[in-house]
PDB file of C-alpha atoms in Angstrom:
ATOM      1  CA  MET Z   1      -0.224  -0.049   0.198  1.00 73.00           C
ATOM      2  CA  SER Z   2       1.114   3.610  -0.809  1.00 94.00           C
ATOM      3  CA  THR Z   3       0.907   6.705   1.449  1.00 97.00           C
ATOM      4  CA  LEU Z   4      -2.362   8.584   0.207  1.00 98.00           C
ATOM      5  CA  LEU Z   5      -2.924  11.239   2.735  1.00 98.00           C
ATOM      6  CA  LYS Z   6      -0.332  13.248   4.466  1.00 99.00           C
ATOM      7  CA  VAL Z   7      -1.123  15.739   7.307  1.00 99.00           C
ATOM      8  CA  LYS Z   8       1.704  17.897   8.594  1.00 98.00           C
ATOM      9  CA  ASN Z   9       1.609  20.061  11.663  1.00 98.00           C
ATOM     10  CA  ILE Z  10      -2.250  21.354  11.177  1.00 98.00           C
ATOM     11  CA  LYS Z  11      -3.323  23.958  13.266  1.00 98.00           C
ATOM     12  CA  LYS Z  12      -6.850  25.324  13.929  1.00 97.00           C
ATOM     13  CA  ASP Z  13      -7.425  28.688  16.403  1.00 94.00           C
ATOM     14  CA  ASN Z  14      -6.802  27.038  19.832  1.00 92.00           C
ATOM     15  CA  ILE Z  15      -8.452  23.661  18.672  1.00 96.00           C
ATOM     16  CA  LEU Z  16      -5.666  21.807  16.922  1.00 97.00           C
ATOM     17  CA  ASN Z  17      -2.053  22.125  17.745  1.00 96.00           C
ATOM     18  CA  SER Z  18       0.414  21.045  15.133  1.00 96.00           C
ATOM     19  CA  VAL Z  19      -1.389  17.652  14.311  1.00 98.00           C
ATOM     20  CA  SER Z  20       0.548  15.353  12.005  1.00 98.00           C
ATOM     21  CA  PHE Z  21      -0.337  11.896  10.537  1.00 98.00           C
ATOM     22  CA  GLU Z  22      -0.482   9.610   7.449  1.00 98.00           C
ATOM     23  CA  MET Z  23      -2.924   7.493   5.836  1.00 98.00           C
ATOM     24  CA  MET Z  24      -2.353   4.359   3.972  1.00 98.00           C
ATOM     25  CA  SER Z  25      -4.369   3.881   0.491  1.00 98.00           C
ATOM     26  CA  GLY Z  26      -6.997   0.951   1.654  1.00 97.00           C
ATOM     27  CA  GLU Z  27      -6.724   1.974   5.419  1.00 98.00           C
ATOM     28  CA  MET Z  28      -9.414   2.583   7.650  1.00 98.00           C
ATOM     29  CA  ILE Z  29      -8.851   4.929  10.663  1.00 98.00           C
ATOM     30  CA  ALA Z  30     -10.931   5.976  13.529  1.00 98.00           C
ATOM     31  CA  ILE Z  31     -10.324   9.265  15.312  1.00 98.00           C
ATOM     32  CA  MET Z  32     -11.366   9.281  18.967  1.00 98.00           C
ATOM     33  CA  GLY Z  33     -11.460  11.665  21.926  1.00 97.00           C
ATOM     34  CA  PRO Z  34     -13.517  13.461  24.453  1.00 95.00           C
ATOM     35  CA  SER Z  35     -16.192  16.159  23.225  1.00 93.00           C
ATOM     36  CA  GLY Z  36     -14.221  19.212  22.455  1.00 92.00           C
ATOM     37  CA  SER Z  37     -11.094  17.390  21.509  1.00 95.00           C
ATOM     38  CA  GLY Z  38     -10.864  18.563  17.944  1.00 95.00           C
ATOM     39  CA  LYS Z  39     -12.138  15.434  16.352  1.00 96.00           C
ATOM     40  CA  SER Z  40     -14.619  17.167  13.798  1.00 96.00           C
ATOM     41  CA  THR Z  41     -12.327  19.783  13.337  1.00 97.00           C
ATOM     42  CA  LEU Z  42      -9.740  18.039  12.235  1.00 98.00           C
ATOM     43  CA  LEU Z  43     -11.633  16.185   9.914  1.00 98.00           C
ATOM     44  CA  TYR Z  44     -13.191  19.525   8.542  1.00 97.00           C
ATOM     45  CA  ASN Z  45      -9.756  20.997   8.112  1.00 98.00           C
ATOM     46  CA  VAL Z  46      -8.062  17.715   6.524  1.00 98.00           C
ATOM     47  CA  SER Z  47     -10.878  17.668   3.962  1.00 97.00           C
ATOM     48  CA  GLY Z  48     -10.377  21.428   3.190  1.00 96.00           C
ATOM     49  CA  MET Z  49     -13.939  21.896   4.334  1.00 96.00           C
ATOM     50  CA  ASP Z  50     -12.732  24.455   6.926  1.00 96.00           C
ATOM     51  CA  GLN Z  51      -9.372  26.686   6.633  1.00 96.00           C
ATOM     52  CA  ALA Z  52      -6.474  25.563   8.530  1.00 97.00           C
ATOM     53  CA  ASP Z  53      -4.357  28.128  10.302  1.00 97.00           C
ATOM     54  CA  GLY Z  54      -1.359  26.410   9.594  1.00 97.00           C
ATOM     55  CA  GLY Z  55       0.270  23.224   8.096  1.00 98.00           C
ATOM     56  CA  GLU Z  56      -0.196  21.071   5.144  1.00 98.00           C
ATOM     57  CA  VAL Z  57      -2.467  18.435   4.060  1.00 99.00           C
ATOM     58  CA  TRP Z  58      -1.573  16.473   1.128  1.00 99.00           C
ATOM     59  CA  LEU Z  59      -3.737  14.184  -1.046  1.00 98.00           C
ATOM     60  CA  GLY Z  60      -1.639  12.063  -3.268  1.00 97.00           C
ATOM     61  CA  ASP Z  61       0.356  15.137  -5.185  1.00 97.00           C
ATOM     62  CA  THR Z  62      -2.172  17.685  -4.094  1.00 98.00           C
ATOM     63  CA  GLU Z  63      -1.580  19.914  -1.472  1.00 98.00           C
ATOM     64  CA  ILE Z  64      -5.018  21.284   0.170  1.00 98.00           C
ATOM     65  CA  VAL Z  65      -4.330  23.986   2.689  1.00 98.00           C
ATOM     66  CA  HIS Z  66      -3.106  26.223   0.219  1.00 96.00           C
ATOM     67  CA  LEU Z  67      -5.752  25.677  -2.559  1.00 97.00           C
ATOM     68  CA  SER Z  68      -8.154  28.518  -3.585  1.00 97.00           C
ATOM     69  CA  GLU Z  69     -11.723  27.752  -2.196  1.00 96.00           C
ATOM     70  CA  ASP Z  70     -13.022  27.259  -5.625  1.00 96.00           C
ATOM     71  CA  ASP Z  71     -10.103  24.664  -6.243  1.00 97.00           C
ATOM     72  CA  LYS Z  72     -11.106  23.097  -2.823  1.00 97.00           C
ATOM     73  CA  ALA Z  73     -14.869  22.525  -3.830  1.00 94.00           C
ATOM     74  CA  LYS Z  74     -13.582  21.031  -6.994  1.00 93.00           C
ATOM     75  CA  LEU Z  75     -11.159  18.652  -5.043  1.00 96.00           C
ATOM     76  CA  ARG Z  76     -14.200  17.542  -2.661  1.00 95.00           C
ATOM     77  CA  LEU Z  77     -16.375  17.210  -5.653  1.00 91.00           C
ATOM     78  CA  ASN Z  78     -14.152  14.728  -8.003  1.00 92.00           C
ATOM     79  CA  ARG Z  79     -11.834  13.212  -5.353  1.00 96.00           C
ATOM     80  CA  MET Z  80     -13.720  12.964  -1.972  1.00 97.00           C
ATOM     81  CA  GLY Z  81     -16.468  11.230  -0.171  1.00 95.00           C
ATOM     82  CA  PHE Z  82     -18.396  12.614   2.700  1.00 96.00           C
ATOM     83  CA  VAL Z  83     -20.831  11.148   5.309  1.00 95.00           C
ATOM     84  CA  PHE Z  84     -22.396  12.989   8.179  1.00 89.00           C
ATOM     85  CA  GLN Z  85     -24.432  12.151  11.311  1.00 83.00           C
ATOM     86  CA  GLN Z  86     -26.893  14.753  10.062  1.00 83.00           C
ATOM     87  CA  MET Z  87     -27.872  12.750   6.513  1.00 75.00           C
ATOM     88  CA  ASN Z  88     -28.084  15.959   4.580  1.00 82.00           C
ATOM     89  CA  MET Z  89     -30.490  14.359   1.540  1.00 90.00           C
ATOM     90  CA  ILE Z  90     -32.568  16.630  -0.099  1.00 91.00           C
ATOM     91  CA  SER Z  91     -35.918  16.152   0.642  1.00 90.00           C
ATOM     92  CA  ASN Z  92     -37.748  16.942  -2.472  1.00 92.00           C
ATOM     93  CA  LEU Z  93     -35.615  14.123  -4.231  1.00 94.00           C
ATOM     94  CA  ASN Z  94     -35.763  10.413  -4.294  1.00 97.00           C
ATOM     95  CA  ILE Z  95     -32.919   8.353  -2.764  1.00 97.00           C
ATOM     96  CA  ILE Z  96     -31.455   7.239  -6.014  1.00 97.00           C
ATOM     97  CA  ASP Z  97     -31.779  10.851  -7.195  1.00 96.00           C
ATOM     98  CA  ASN Z  98     -29.980  12.223  -3.803  1.00 95.00           C
ATOM     99  CA  ILE Z  99     -27.088   9.524  -4.710  1.00 96.00           C
ATOM    100  CA  VAL Z 100     -26.319  10.508  -8.061  1.00 95.00           C
ATOM    101  CA  PHE Z 101     -26.526  14.110  -7.499  1.00 92.00           C
ATOM    102  CA  PRO Z 102     -22.871  14.608  -6.600  1.00 89.00           C
ATOM    103  CA  ALA Z 103     -21.688  12.721  -9.649  1.00 91.00           C
ATOM    104  CA  VAL Z 104     -24.105  14.717 -12.026  1.00 88.00           C
ATOM    105  CA  ARG Z 105     -22.687  17.988 -10.613  1.00 83.00           C
ATOM    106  CA  ALA Z 106     -18.880  16.730 -11.418  1.00 80.00           C
ATOM    107  CA  ASP Z 107     -19.739  14.897 -14.875  1.00 80.00           C
ATOM    108  CA  LYS Z 108     -23.094  15.574 -16.881  1.00 75.00           C
ATOM    109  CA  LYS Z 109     -22.025  13.898 -19.634  1.00 79.00           C
ATOM    110  CA  HIS Z 110     -22.472  10.237 -18.135  1.00 85.00           C
ATOM    111  CA  ARG Z 111     -25.780  10.443 -16.245  1.00 87.00           C
ATOM    112  CA  ALA Z 112     -26.963   7.242 -17.330  1.00 92.00           C
ATOM    113  CA  GLU Z 113     -23.767   5.604 -16.180  1.00 94.00           C
ATOM    114  CA  HIS Z 114     -24.537   7.401 -12.773  1.00 94.00           C
ATOM    115  CA  TYR Z 115     -27.662   5.950 -12.314  1.00 96.00           C
ATOM    116  CA  ASP Z 116     -26.294   2.246 -13.248  1.00 96.00           C
ATOM    117  CA  ARG Z 117     -23.516   2.654 -10.584  1.00 95.00           C
ATOM    118  CA  ALA Z 118     -26.287   4.109  -8.004  1.00 96.00           C
ATOM    119  CA  ARG Z 119     -28.318   1.067  -8.274  1.00 97.00           C
ATOM    120  CA  LYS Z 120     -25.267  -1.426  -8.106  1.00 96.00           C
ATOM    121  CA  LEU Z 121     -24.318   0.153  -4.835  1.00 95.00           C
ATOM    122  CA  LEU Z 122     -27.788   0.346  -3.659  1.00 96.00           C
ATOM    123  CA  ASP Z 123     -27.968  -3.497  -4.218  1.00 95.00           C
ATOM    124  CA  ASP Z 124     -24.586  -4.360  -2.889  1.00 91.00           C
ATOM    125  CA  PHE Z 125     -25.716  -2.522   0.580  1.00 90.00           C
ATOM    126  CA  HIS Z 126     -29.072  -5.197   0.180  1.00 92.00           C
ATOM    127  CA  ILE Z 127     -31.209  -1.593  -0.067  1.00 95.00           C
ATOM    128  CA  GLY Z 128     -31.898  -1.584  -3.761  1.00 96.00           C
ATOM    129  CA  ASP Z 129     -35.600  -1.468  -2.884  1.00 97.00           C
ATOM    130  CA  ILE Z 130     -35.624   2.095  -1.605  1.00 97.00           C
ATOM    131  CA  ALA Z 131     -34.103   3.763  -4.703  1.00 97.00           C
ATOM    132  CA  GLU Z 132     -37.366   5.427  -5.717  1.00 97.00           C
ATOM    133  CA  LYS Z 133     -38.500   5.977  -2.005  1.00 97.00           C
ATOM    134  CA  ARG Z 134     -38.480   9.663  -0.328  1.00 95.00           C
ATOM    135  CA  ILE Z 135     -36.725  10.261   2.468  1.00 93.00           C
ATOM    136  CA  ARG Z 136     -39.311  10.320   5.045  1.00 93.00           C
ATOM    137  CA  GLU Z 137     -40.432   6.624   3.705  1.00 95.00           C
ATOM    138  CA  VAL Z 138     -37.191   5.116   4.813  1.00 94.00           C
ATOM    139  CA  SER Z 139     -35.499   4.110   8.190  1.00 93.00           C
ATOM    140  CA  GLY Z 140     -32.206   5.803   9.507  1.00 91.00           C
ATOM    141  CA  GLY Z 141     -30.109   2.698   9.033  1.00 92.00           C
ATOM    142  CA  GLN Z 142     -30.930   2.559   5.523  1.00 94.00           C
ATOM    143  CA  LEU Z 143     -31.044   6.243   4.901  1.00 93.00           C
ATOM    144  CA  GLN Z 144     -27.410   6.511   6.173  1.00 92.00           C
ATOM    145  CA  ARG Z 145     -26.308   3.179   4.035  1.00 93.00           C
ATOM    146  CA  ALA Z 146     -27.416   5.446   1.159  1.00 95.00           C
ATOM    147  CA  CYS Z 147     -25.523   8.104   2.211  1.00 94.00           C
ATOM    148  CA  ILE Z 148     -22.567   5.892   1.749  1.00 95.00           C
ATOM    149  CA  CYS Z 149     -23.600   4.921  -1.518  1.00 95.00           C
ATOM    150  CA  ARG Z 150     -23.574   8.715  -2.261  1.00 95.00           C
ATOM    151  CA  SER Z 151     -20.388   9.114  -0.942  1.00 95.00           C
ATOM    152  CA  MET Z 152     -19.044   6.312  -3.234  1.00 95.00           C
ATOM    153  CA  ILE Z 153     -20.750   7.537  -6.449  1.00 94.00           C
ATOM    154  CA  ILE Z 154     -17.613   9.238  -7.861  1.00 91.00           C
ATOM    155  CA  ASN Z 155     -15.374   6.263  -6.521  1.00 92.00           C
ATOM    156  CA  PRO Z 156     -13.521   8.980  -4.609  1.00 95.00           C
ATOM    157  CA  GLU Z 157      -9.958   8.443  -3.377  1.00 97.00           C
ATOM    158  CA  ILE Z 158     -10.930   9.002   0.097  1.00 98.00           C
ATOM    159  CA  ILE Z 159     -14.173   9.147   2.191  1.00 98.00           C
ATOM    160  CA  PHE Z 160     -14.595  11.467   5.332  1.00 98.00           C
ATOM    161  CA  ALA Z 161     -17.228  10.185   7.961  1.00 97.00           C
ATOM    162  CA  ASP Z 162     -18.015  12.198  10.764  1.00 95.00           C
ATOM    163  CA  GLU Z 163     -20.081  10.432  13.635  1.00 94.00           C
ATOM    164  CA  PRO Z 164     -21.591   8.206  10.840  1.00 93.00           C
ATOM    165  CA  THR Z 165     -23.705   6.272  13.412  1.00 92.00           C
ATOM    166  CA  GLY Z 166     -24.287   8.705  16.099  1.00 90.00           C
ATOM    167  CA  ALA Z 167     -27.891   9.030  15.354  1.00 86.00           C
ATOM    168  CA  LEU Z 168     -28.225   5.254  15.187  1.00 90.00           C
ATOM    169  CA  ASN Z 169     -29.669   2.738  17.393  1.00 92.00           C
ATOM    170  CA  ARG Z 170     -27.153  -0.570  17.692  1.00 92.00           C
ATOM    171  CA  THR Z 171     -28.740  -2.511  14.899  1.00 93.00           C
ATOM    172  CA  SER Z 172     -28.717   0.354  12.513  1.00 91.00           C
ATOM    173  CA  ALA Z 173     -25.321   1.272  13.761  1.00 92.00           C
ATOM    174  CA  ALA Z 174     -24.210  -2.314  13.074  1.00 92.00           C
ATOM    175  CA  GLU Z 175     -25.662  -2.315   9.403  1.00 92.00           C
ATOM    176  CA  VAL Z 176     -23.739   1.014   8.641  1.00 91.00           C
ATOM    177  CA  MET Z 177     -20.426  -0.305  10.022  1.00 94.00           C
ATOM    178  CA  GLU Z 178     -20.863  -3.549   7.900  1.00 93.00           C
ATOM    179  CA  ALA Z 179     -21.581  -0.842   4.663  1.00 93.00           C
ATOM    180  CA  PHE Z 180     -18.333   0.559   5.951  1.00 95.00           C
ATOM    181  CA  LEU Z 181     -16.258  -2.503   6.247  1.00 94.00           C
ATOM    182  CA  ARG Z 182     -17.783  -4.002   2.918  1.00 92.00           C
ATOM    183  CA  ILE Z 183     -16.441  -0.872   0.597  1.00 94.00           C
ATOM    184  CA  ASN Z 184     -13.123  -0.864   2.756  1.00 95.00           C
ATOM    185  CA  ARG Z 185     -12.571  -4.589   1.942  1.00 93.00           C
ATOM    186  CA  LYS Z 186     -12.773  -3.321  -1.797  1.00 93.00           C
ATOM    187  CA  GLY Z 187     -10.186  -1.028  -1.288  1.00 95.00           C
ATOM    188  CA  ALA Z 188     -11.863   2.270   0.103  1.00 96.00           C
ATOM    189  CA  THR Z 189      -9.848   4.885   2.385  1.00 98.00           C
ATOM    190  CA  ILE Z 190     -11.904   5.795   5.308  1.00 98.00           C
ATOM    191  CA  MET Z 191     -11.311   8.624   7.744  1.00 98.00           C
ATOM    192  CA  MET Z 192     -14.000   8.202  10.473  1.00 98.00           C
ATOM    193  CA  VAL Z 193     -14.704  10.138  13.390  1.00 98.00           C
ATOM    194  CA  THR Z 194     -16.594   8.694  16.184  1.00 97.00           C
ATOM    195  CA  HIS Z 195     -16.953   8.311  20.034  1.00 95.00           C
ATOM    196  CA  ASP Z 196     -18.138   4.994  19.951  1.00 96.00           C
ATOM    197  CA  SER Z 197     -15.687   2.211  21.013  1.00 96.00           C
ATOM    198  CA  TRP Z 198     -17.439  -0.813  19.230  1.00 95.00           C
ATOM    199  CA  ILE Z 199     -17.777   1.112  16.094  1.00 96.00           C
ATOM    200  CA  ALA Z 200     -13.936   2.358  16.333  1.00 97.00           C
ATOM    201  CA  SER Z 201     -12.730  -1.272  17.290  1.00 96.00           C
ATOM    202  CA  LYS Z 202     -13.964  -2.263  13.744  1.00 96.00           C
ATOM    203  CA  CYS Z 203     -11.120  -0.081  12.408  1.00 97.00           C
ATOM    204  CA  GLU Z 204      -7.693  -0.741  11.222  1.00 96.00           C
ATOM    205  CA  ARG Z 205      -6.267   2.048  13.211  1.00 98.00           C
ATOM    206  CA  ILE Z 206      -7.194   4.131  16.098  1.00 98.00           C
ATOM    207  CA  ILE Z 207      -5.963   7.853  16.673  1.00 98.00           C
ATOM    208  CA  TYR Z 208      -6.678   9.375  20.064  1.00 98.00           C
ATOM    209  CA  LEU Z 209      -6.954  13.146  20.070  1.00 98.00           C
ATOM    210  CA  LEU Z 210      -6.922  15.237  23.293  1.00 96.00           C
ATOM    211  CA  ASP Z 211      -6.732  19.080  23.631  1.00 95.00           C
ATOM    212  CA  GLY Z 212      -6.126  19.329  20.150  1.00 96.00           C
ATOM    213  CA  GLU Z 213      -3.016  16.807  19.878  1.00 97.00           C
ATOM    214  CA  ILE Z 214      -2.527  13.275  19.353  1.00 98.00           C
ATOM    215  CA  LYS Z 215      -1.772  11.346  22.317  1.00 97.00           C
ATOM    216  CA  GLY Z 216      -1.622   7.784  20.704  1.00 98.00           C
ATOM    217  CA  GLU Z 217      -2.194   5.441  18.081  1.00 98.00           C
ATOM    218  CA  LEU Z 218      -3.249   1.468  18.122  1.00 98.00           C
ATOM    219  CA  ARG Z 219      -3.355  -0.614  15.323  1.00 97.00           C
ATOM    220  CA  LEU Z 220      -5.874  -3.304  15.530  1.00 95.00           C
ATOM    221  CA  GLY Z 221      -5.213  -4.346  11.784  1.00 91.00           C
ATOM    222  CA  LYS Z 222      -8.040  -5.722   9.402  1.00 88.00           C
ATOM    223  CA  SER Z 223     -11.311  -6.320  10.967  1.00 84.00           C
ATOM    224  CA  MET Z 224     -11.942 -10.052  10.857  1.00 76.00           C
ATOM    225  CA  PRO Z 225     -14.945 -12.196  12.121  1.00 68.00           C
ATOM    226  CA  GLU Z 226     -12.969 -14.322  14.062  1.00 63.00           C
ATOM    227  CA  ASP Z 227     -11.480 -11.513  16.176  1.00 69.00           C
ATOM    228  CA  GLY Z 228     -14.692  -9.636  16.739  1.00 67.00           C
ATOM    229  CA  LYS Z 229     -14.937 -10.125  20.287  1.00 81.00           C
ATOM    230  CA  GLU Z 230     -11.237  -9.225  21.179  1.00 88.00           C
ATOM    231  CA  ARG Z 231     -11.184  -6.060  19.392  1.00 94.00           C
ATOM    232  CA  GLU Z 232     -13.226  -3.995  21.612  1.00 94.00           C
ATOM    233  CA  PRO Z 233     -11.995  -5.012  25.157  1.00 94.00           C
ATOM    234  CA  LYS Z 234      -8.548  -4.458  23.605  1.00 95.00           C
ATOM    235  CA  LEU Z 235      -9.571  -1.115  22.769  1.00 96.00           C
ATOM    236  CA  VAL Z 236     -11.327  -0.028  25.758  1.00 96.00           C
ATOM    237  CA  ARG Z 237      -7.954  -1.124  27.662  1.00 96.00           C
ATOM    238  CA  TRP Z 238      -6.132   1.216  25.585  1.00 97.00           C
ATOM    239  CA  LEU Z 239      -8.813   4.259  25.909  1.00 97.00           C
ATOM    240  CA  GLU Z 240      -8.560   3.927  29.628  1.00 96.00           C
ATOM    241  CA  GLU Z 241      -5.110   4.790  29.728  1.00 95.00           C
ATOM    242  CA  PHE Z 242      -5.977   8.155  28.659  1.00 94.00           C
ATOM    243  CA  GLY Z 243      -8.850   8.855  31.182  1.00 90.00           C
ATOM    244  CA  TRP Z 244     -11.671   7.543  28.760  1.00 84.00           C
TER     245      TRP Z 244
END
C-alpha cells in the first residue's frame, strides 16, 4: 500500500495544535477523543471544508490547505466522499436522485452511467428496494447506508465520515458499519470520527486526540470475523490509559 494522505502540523485556532499523521491507501482509521478534543475540526480541516491556520495536507500530489476555495470545492467534488451524522439529503428528491446528485454535478455527460452505478451500490448494500422512495419513507439505518452509496458514487480516493452512526440505534449502527467494512475490503480509504468504541474497534487504526493533540495510536489491523470479540476490549483498555 502507498501513502495516500499526509497531514503535517495542522493548526486551527486554539483547537488543533500541530497535528500530524499519515494514511495509507485502503486504510480505515477512527479518530477518537472526548467532546471538544478537536475530532470533527480535524476532519473538516483535513478535507478542506474548513481553512486551517497553518500546516499542510497532501492528498496524493495535491496540497489542500493552500488551494483556493474554488479549487478545494472541485477537489471535494471529484476526489472525496462524505458521510455525516446529519444525513443532508435533499427532501424533494428520491433516494437514487440524492445518490447521483454529486456525480451529475461533477460530470453531466454520463448521467445514465451514474444511475447504473447508484443502483449497483444500493444492491450491494441490500437496499435496492428503496431507490425510488422518499427520505421520509425509509429508516435511519437505510438512509445512512444510502449516504454511503452517495459518498461512493464518484469512486473517491478517500471518504470522510463524521459520527456516521451517532444518531442510530445499535442494530442500524451495525448495518452501517458493515457497509463501511464492505467498501473498505474492496479498497476504500476511510477516515472516521466516532465516540463509539464498538464502531472504532472495527477500524484498522485508532488515533486518540486530546486538547487538539494526538496522544496515541493503536493498530488493530483489518477487522476479521474471528477476532470480533477481542477487538473492543483491547481498545477500551487502551482508551482507559487516557482516562476514557
